[in-house]
């Protein structure tokens, strides 16, 4: 029987990437899936430009899900097809807290990614669209799509002072960054990878049930729930593995390539 799947959606950190790199085996697997007729969607907490760079390396030009589901961008049209922003009162409270704490806070606002650090970083490390700022400021209607905060003090305060207060309007997830450290990933309530996958599939004229989601972290659970099937990386938490259709090998042991090989060979997952 022909495969019921037509779309493959991939998280980056801890799934498709190892550190900052796309392993050749994963790159080749994505190209093989593309050549077999699958639409390939990158679904990441990183900003749009980072998602597009990996898509380009893999040789695909389908919509990308960025900012943990707050943005869906179609590179073929050069436009966003989904765009959700954090509430202004929450952003104001978050900025004040981060300005008081020693932390690394990254916020994506419009076409800029502002990085709040206590000391100015090496300019060579601040590639476009990143900009350094010593303080976060809410500027008019420029509301952020996503905030990512790394730092034990700031993280603890966000969870105790802001999470319950804004729980009806904001998502706050633990995610794993390229360094392996826990980063708080924060988006508006309507901004999830699952909602973004639904928007991307509708844009492609494909039902979400025809998608296979690949991920490893808490913010991938909504992606799993929206898709017809899900692949968890072997190093994922018990909760993420339990939500998956298939658990592959760990991401640094070819987890993505292994699952795609099975899918292309059998037309389904075990």
Short mmCIF file of C-alpha atoms in Angstrom, two decimals:
data_model
loop_
_atom_site.label_atom_id
_atom_site.label_comp_id
_atom_site.label_asym_id
_atom_site.label_seq_id
_atom_site.Cartn_x
_atom_site.Cartn_y
_atom_site.Cartn_z
CA UNK A 1 0.00 0.00 0.00
CA UNK A 2 1.25 3.55 -0.65
CA UNK A 3 2.41 5.49 2.37
CA UNK A 4 -0.26 7.67 3.99
CA UNK A 5 2.40 10.25 4.83
CA UNK A 6 3.32 13.21 2.65
CA UNK A 7 4.99 15.66 5.07
CA UNK A 8 7.95 15.22 7.44
CA UNK A 9 8.40 17.88 10.15
CA UNK A 10 11.72 18.08 12.01
CA UNK A 11 12.79 19.76 15.22
CA UNK A 12 16.40 20.98 15.04
CA UNK A 13 18.22 20.95 18.40
CA UNK A 14 18.46 17.45 19.82
CA UNK A 15 16.82 15.99 16.71
CA UNK A 16 18.09 16.95 13.26
CA UNK A 17 21.22 18.74 14.46
CA UNK A 18 24.14 17.55 16.55
CA UNK A 19 25.36 20.69 18.26
CA UNK A 20 25.27 23.32 15.53
CA UNK A 21 25.82 20.91 12.67
CA UNK A 22 23.60 18.94 10.28
CA UNK A 23 25.26 15.52 10.06
CA UNK A 24 25.80 14.27 6.50
CA UNK A 25 23.65 11.20 7.16
CA UNK A 26 20.68 13.39 8.17
CA UNK A 27 21.27 15.75 5.25
CA UNK A 28 21.30 12.85 2.80
CA UNK A 29 18.22 11.29 4.41
CA UNK A 30 16.27 14.54 4.03
CA UNK A 31 17.27 14.79 0.40
CA UNK A 32 16.22 11.18 -0.19
CA UNK A 33 12.84 11.88 1.41
CA UNK A 34 12.48 15.03 -0.71
CA UNK A 35 13.28 13.06 -3.86
CA UNK A 36 10.70 10.46 -2.83
CA UNK A 37 8.03 13.18 -2.84
CA UNK A 38 7.85 14.19 0.81
CA UNK A 39 7.46 17.84 1.77
CA UNK A 40 10.11 18.71 4.37
CA UNK A 41 9.26 21.19 7.15
CA UNK A 42 11.81 22.46 9.67
CA UNK A 43 10.07 23.09 13.02
CA UNK A 44 12.34 24.82 15.52
CA UNK A 45 12.47 27.19 18.47
CA UNK A 46 15.20 29.08 16.59
CA UNK A 47 14.47 32.13 14.47
CA UNK A 48 13.41 32.01 10.83
CA UNK A 49 16.85 32.64 9.35
CA UNK A 50 18.35 29.71 11.24
CA UNK A 51 15.57 27.41 10.03
CA UNK A 52 16.00 28.59 6.44
CA UNK A 53 19.76 28.02 6.60
CA UNK A 54 19.30 24.37 7.58
CA UNK A 55 16.56 23.91 4.98
CA UNK A 56 18.92 25.32 2.36
CA UNK A 57 21.71 22.98 3.44
CA UNK A 58 19.30 20.06 3.06
CA UNK A 59 18.17 21.32 -0.33
CA UNK A 60 14.51 21.91 0.53
CA UNK A 61 12.32 24.98 0.02
CA UNK A 62 9.13 24.19 1.92
CA UNK A 63 7.59 26.36 4.68
CA UNK A 64 9.56 26.55 7.92
CA UNK A 65 8.15 26.69 11.44
CA UNK A 66 10.23 29.08 13.54
CA UNK A 67 10.14 30.53 17.05
CA UNK A 68 8.68 27.34 18.54
CA UNK A 69 5.54 27.68 16.44
CA UNK A 70 5.02 31.44 16.63
CA UNK A 71 5.92 31.90 12.96
CA UNK A 72 5.42 29.93 9.76
CA UNK A 73 7.32 31.35 6.80
CA UNK A 74 7.03 30.32 3.16
CA UNK A 75 10.40 31.00 1.48
CA UNK A 76 8.92 30.46 -1.98
CA UNK A 77 6.55 33.41 -1.43
CA UNK A 78 8.79 35.36 0.96
CA UNK A 79 5.88 35.85 3.37
CA UNK A 80 4.64 34.65 6.74
CA UNK A 81 1.51 32.52 6.78
CA UNK A 82 1.27 32.39 10.59
CA UNK A 83 2.49 34.97 13.12
CA UNK A 84 1.70 34.97 16.87
CA UNK A 85 3.17 37.46 19.38
CA UNK A 86 3.57 37.45 23.16
CA UNK A 87 1.12 39.67 25.09
CA UNK A 88 2.44 43.15 25.83
CA UNK A 89 1.91 43.02 29.59
CA UNK A 90 3.73 39.70 29.81
CA UNK A 91 6.61 40.96 27.67
CA UNK A 92 6.95 44.03 29.89
CA UNK A 93 7.08 41.88 33.07
CA UNK A 94 9.52 39.41 31.49
CA UNK A 95 11.85 42.15 30.30
CA UNK A 96 11.92 43.75 33.76
CA UNK A 97 12.74 40.41 35.39
CA UNK A 98 15.50 39.59 32.88
CA UNK A 99 17.02 43.05 33.29
CA UNK A 100 17.28 42.43 37.04
CA UNK A 101 18.90 38.98 36.69
CA UNK A 102 22.17 37.72 35.30
CA UNK A 103 20.99 35.69 32.33
CA UNK A 104 21.10 35.24 28.60
CA UNK A 105 17.76 36.30 27.15
CA UNK A 106 17.03 36.09 23.45
CA UNK A 107 13.89 37.66 21.98
CA UNK A 108 12.79 37.65 18.35
CA UNK A 109 11.11 40.92 17.40
CA UNK A 110 10.18 41.58 13.78
CA UNK A 111 13.27 40.84 11.69
CA UNK A 112 15.68 41.22 14.62
CA UNK A 113 16.88 38.82 17.29
CA UNK A 114 17.87 40.77 20.40
CA UNK A 115 20.29 39.09 22.80
CA UNK A 116 20.51 40.50 26.30
CA UNK A 117 23.90 39.85 27.91
CA UNK A 118 25.61 41.62 30.78
CA UNK A 119 28.73 42.19 28.67
CA UNK A 120 29.03 42.96 24.99
CA UNK A 121 29.91 39.79 23.02
CA UNK A 122 32.48 39.47 20.28
CA UNK A 123 30.87 41.17 17.24
CA UNK A 124 32.14 38.34 15.06
CA UNK A 125 29.80 35.99 16.90
CA UNK A 126 26.75 38.20 16.32
CA UNK A 127 25.69 37.18 12.85
CA UNK A 128 22.69 38.76 11.18
CA UNK A 129 19.90 39.12 12.38
CA UNK A 130 21.32 39.04 15.94
CA UNK A 131 21.80 42.29 17.87
CA UNK A 132 23.24 42.75 21.36
CA UNK A 133 21.53 44.82 24.01
CA UNK A 134 22.41 45.32 27.71
CA UNK A 135 18.70 45.78 28.52
CA UNK A 136 15.44 44.62 27.01
CA UNK A 137 12.92 47.37 26.27
CA UNK A 138 9.36 47.12 24.95
CA UNK A 139 9.18 49.44 21.96
CA UNK A 140 5.66 50.42 20.92
CA UNK A 141 3.87 47.59 19.17
CA UNK A 142 7.00 45.54 18.42
CA UNK A 143 5.98 42.50 20.45
CA UNK A 144 8.22 39.43 20.47
CA UNK A 145 7.28 36.14 18.87
CA UNK A 146 9.42 34.14 21.28
CA UNK A 147 11.71 34.59 24.25
CA UNK A 148 14.37 32.11 25.31
CA UNK A 149 15.99 32.54 28.72
CA UNK A 150 19.03 30.74 30.09
CA UNK A 151 20.07 31.27 33.70
CA UNK A 152 19.07 29.52 36.91
CA UNK A 153 18.00 32.65 38.80
CA UNK A 154 15.93 34.11 35.98
CA UNK A 155 14.44 30.73 35.16
CA UNK A 156 13.35 30.11 38.74
CA UNK A 157 11.76 33.56 38.99
CA UNK A 158 9.91 33.17 35.69
CA UNK A 159 8.39 29.91 36.89
CA UNK A 160 7.43 31.22 40.33
CA UNK A 161 6.41 34.80 39.46
CA UNK A 162 5.09 34.65 35.89
CA UNK A 163 4.12 31.15 34.85
CA UNK A 164 0.90 30.78 36.86
CA UNK A 165 -0.04 34.44 36.46
CA UNK A 166 0.02 34.24 32.66
CA UNK A 167 -0.78 30.53 32.21
CA UNK A 168 -3.94 31.27 30.20
CA UNK A 169 -2.05 33.34 27.62
CA UNK A 170 1.55 32.13 27.57
CA UNK A 171 3.40 28.84 27.07
CA UNK A 172 6.59 28.29 29.09
CA UNK A 173 8.52 25.13 28.22
CA UNK A 174 11.86 23.62 29.10
CA UNK A 175 13.88 22.97 25.95
CA UNK A 176 17.42 21.81 25.29
CA UNK A 177 19.79 24.20 23.51
CA UNK A 178 22.77 23.32 21.31
CA UNK A 179 25.03 23.23 24.38
CA UNK A 180 22.76 20.70 26.08
CA UNK A 181 21.68 23.20 28.75
CA UNK A 182 18.04 23.77 29.69
CA UNK A 183 16.54 26.93 28.20
CA UNK A 184 13.10 28.31 29.00
CA UNK A 185 11.20 28.75 25.73
CA UNK A 186 8.29 31.19 25.93
CA UNK A 187 5.57 31.87 23.36
CA UNK A 188 1.97 33.08 23.23
CA UNK A 189 -0.66 30.46 24.06
CA UNK A 190 -1.71 30.13 20.42
CA UNK A 191 1.86 29.67 19.27
CA UNK A 192 2.75 25.99 19.39
CA UNK A 193 4.51 23.78 16.92
CA UNK A 194 1.23 21.88 16.60
CA UNK A 195 -0.79 24.95 15.59
CA UNK A 196 2.02 25.96 13.25
CA UNK A 197 2.08 22.50 11.64
CA UNK A 198 -1.65 22.73 11.03
CA UNK A 199 -1.17 26.12 9.37
CA UNK A 200 1.73 24.86 7.26
CA UNK A 201 -0.17 21.76 6.15
CA UNK A 202 -3.24 23.81 5.26
CA UNK A 203 -1.00 26.07 3.20
CA UNK A 204 0.37 23.01 1.37
CA UNK A 205 -3.10 21.50 0.91
CA UNK A 206 -2.20 18.44 3.00
CA UNK A 207 -4.03 17.26 6.16
CA UNK A 208 -1.89 17.21 9.32
CA UNK A 209 -2.72 13.51 9.64
CA UNK A 210 -0.44 13.01 6.62
CA UNK A 211 2.55 14.42 8.54
CA UNK A 212 5.22 12.64 10.57
CA UNK A 213 6.76 14.75 13.35
CA UNK A 214 10.32 14.26 14.64
CA UNK A 215 11.37 15.69 18.02
CA UNK A 216 12.95 15.24 21.40
CA UNK A 217 11.63 17.86 23.85
CA UNK A 218 8.56 19.09 25.70
CA UNK A 219 7.74 21.75 23.11
CA UNK A 220 7.57 18.99 20.48
CA UNK A 221 4.59 17.30 22.16
CA UNK A 222 2.11 19.63 20.44
CA UNK A 223 3.84 18.84 17.14
CA UNK A 224 3.42 15.12 17.86
CA UNK A 225 -0.26 15.59 18.74
CA UNK A 226 -1.04 17.47 15.51
CA UNK A 227 0.72 14.97 13.23
CA UNK A 228 -0.44 11.57 12.05
CA UNK A 229 2.66 9.90 13.47
CA UNK A 230 5.63 10.91 15.59
CA UNK A 231 9.27 9.86 15.96
CA UNK A 232 11.08 10.55 19.24
CA UNK A 233 14.84 10.58 19.48
CA UNK A 234 16.27 7.90 21.73
CA UNK A 235 17.63 10.36 24.29
CA UNK A 236 14.26 12.11 24.76
CA UNK A 237 12.48 12.11 28.11
CA UNK A 238 10.10 9.30 29.04
CA UNK A 239 7.14 11.64 28.45
CA UNK A 240 8.24 12.47 24.90
CA UNK A 241 9.06 8.85 24.08
CA UNK A 242 5.66 7.73 25.37
CA UNK A 243 3.92 10.20 23.04
CA UNK A 244 5.72 8.88 19.95
CA UNK A 245 4.67 6.31 17.40
CA UNK A 246 8.27 5.17 17.09
CA UNK A 247 11.38 5.75 19.21
CA UNK A 248 14.53 5.93 17.11
CA UNK A 249 18.16 5.90 18.17
CA UNK A 250 19.57 9.04 19.89
CA UNK A 251 20.04 12.10 17.71
CA UNK A 252 23.84 11.80 17.83
CA UNK A 253 23.59 8.17 16.71
CA UNK A 254 21.69 8.82 13.49
CA UNK A 255 18.18 8.90 14.94
CA UNK A 256 16.64 10.92 12.11
CA UNK A 257 18.42 9.05 9.30
CA UNK A 258 17.47 5.70 10.85
CA UNK A 259 13.77 6.57 11.03
CA UNK A 260 13.69 8.00 7.49
CA UNK A 261 15.39 4.86 6.17
CA UNK A 262 12.64 2.74 7.73
CA UNK A 263 9.92 5.03 6.42
CA UNK A 264 11.28 5.03 2.86
CA UNK A 265 11.78 1.26 2.90
CA UNK A 266 8.45 0.26 4.44
CA UNK A 267 6.21 3.25 3.77
CA UNK A 268 5.28 3.27 7.45
CA UNK A 269 6.78 3.27 10.93
CA UNK A 270 7.08 0.14 13.13
#
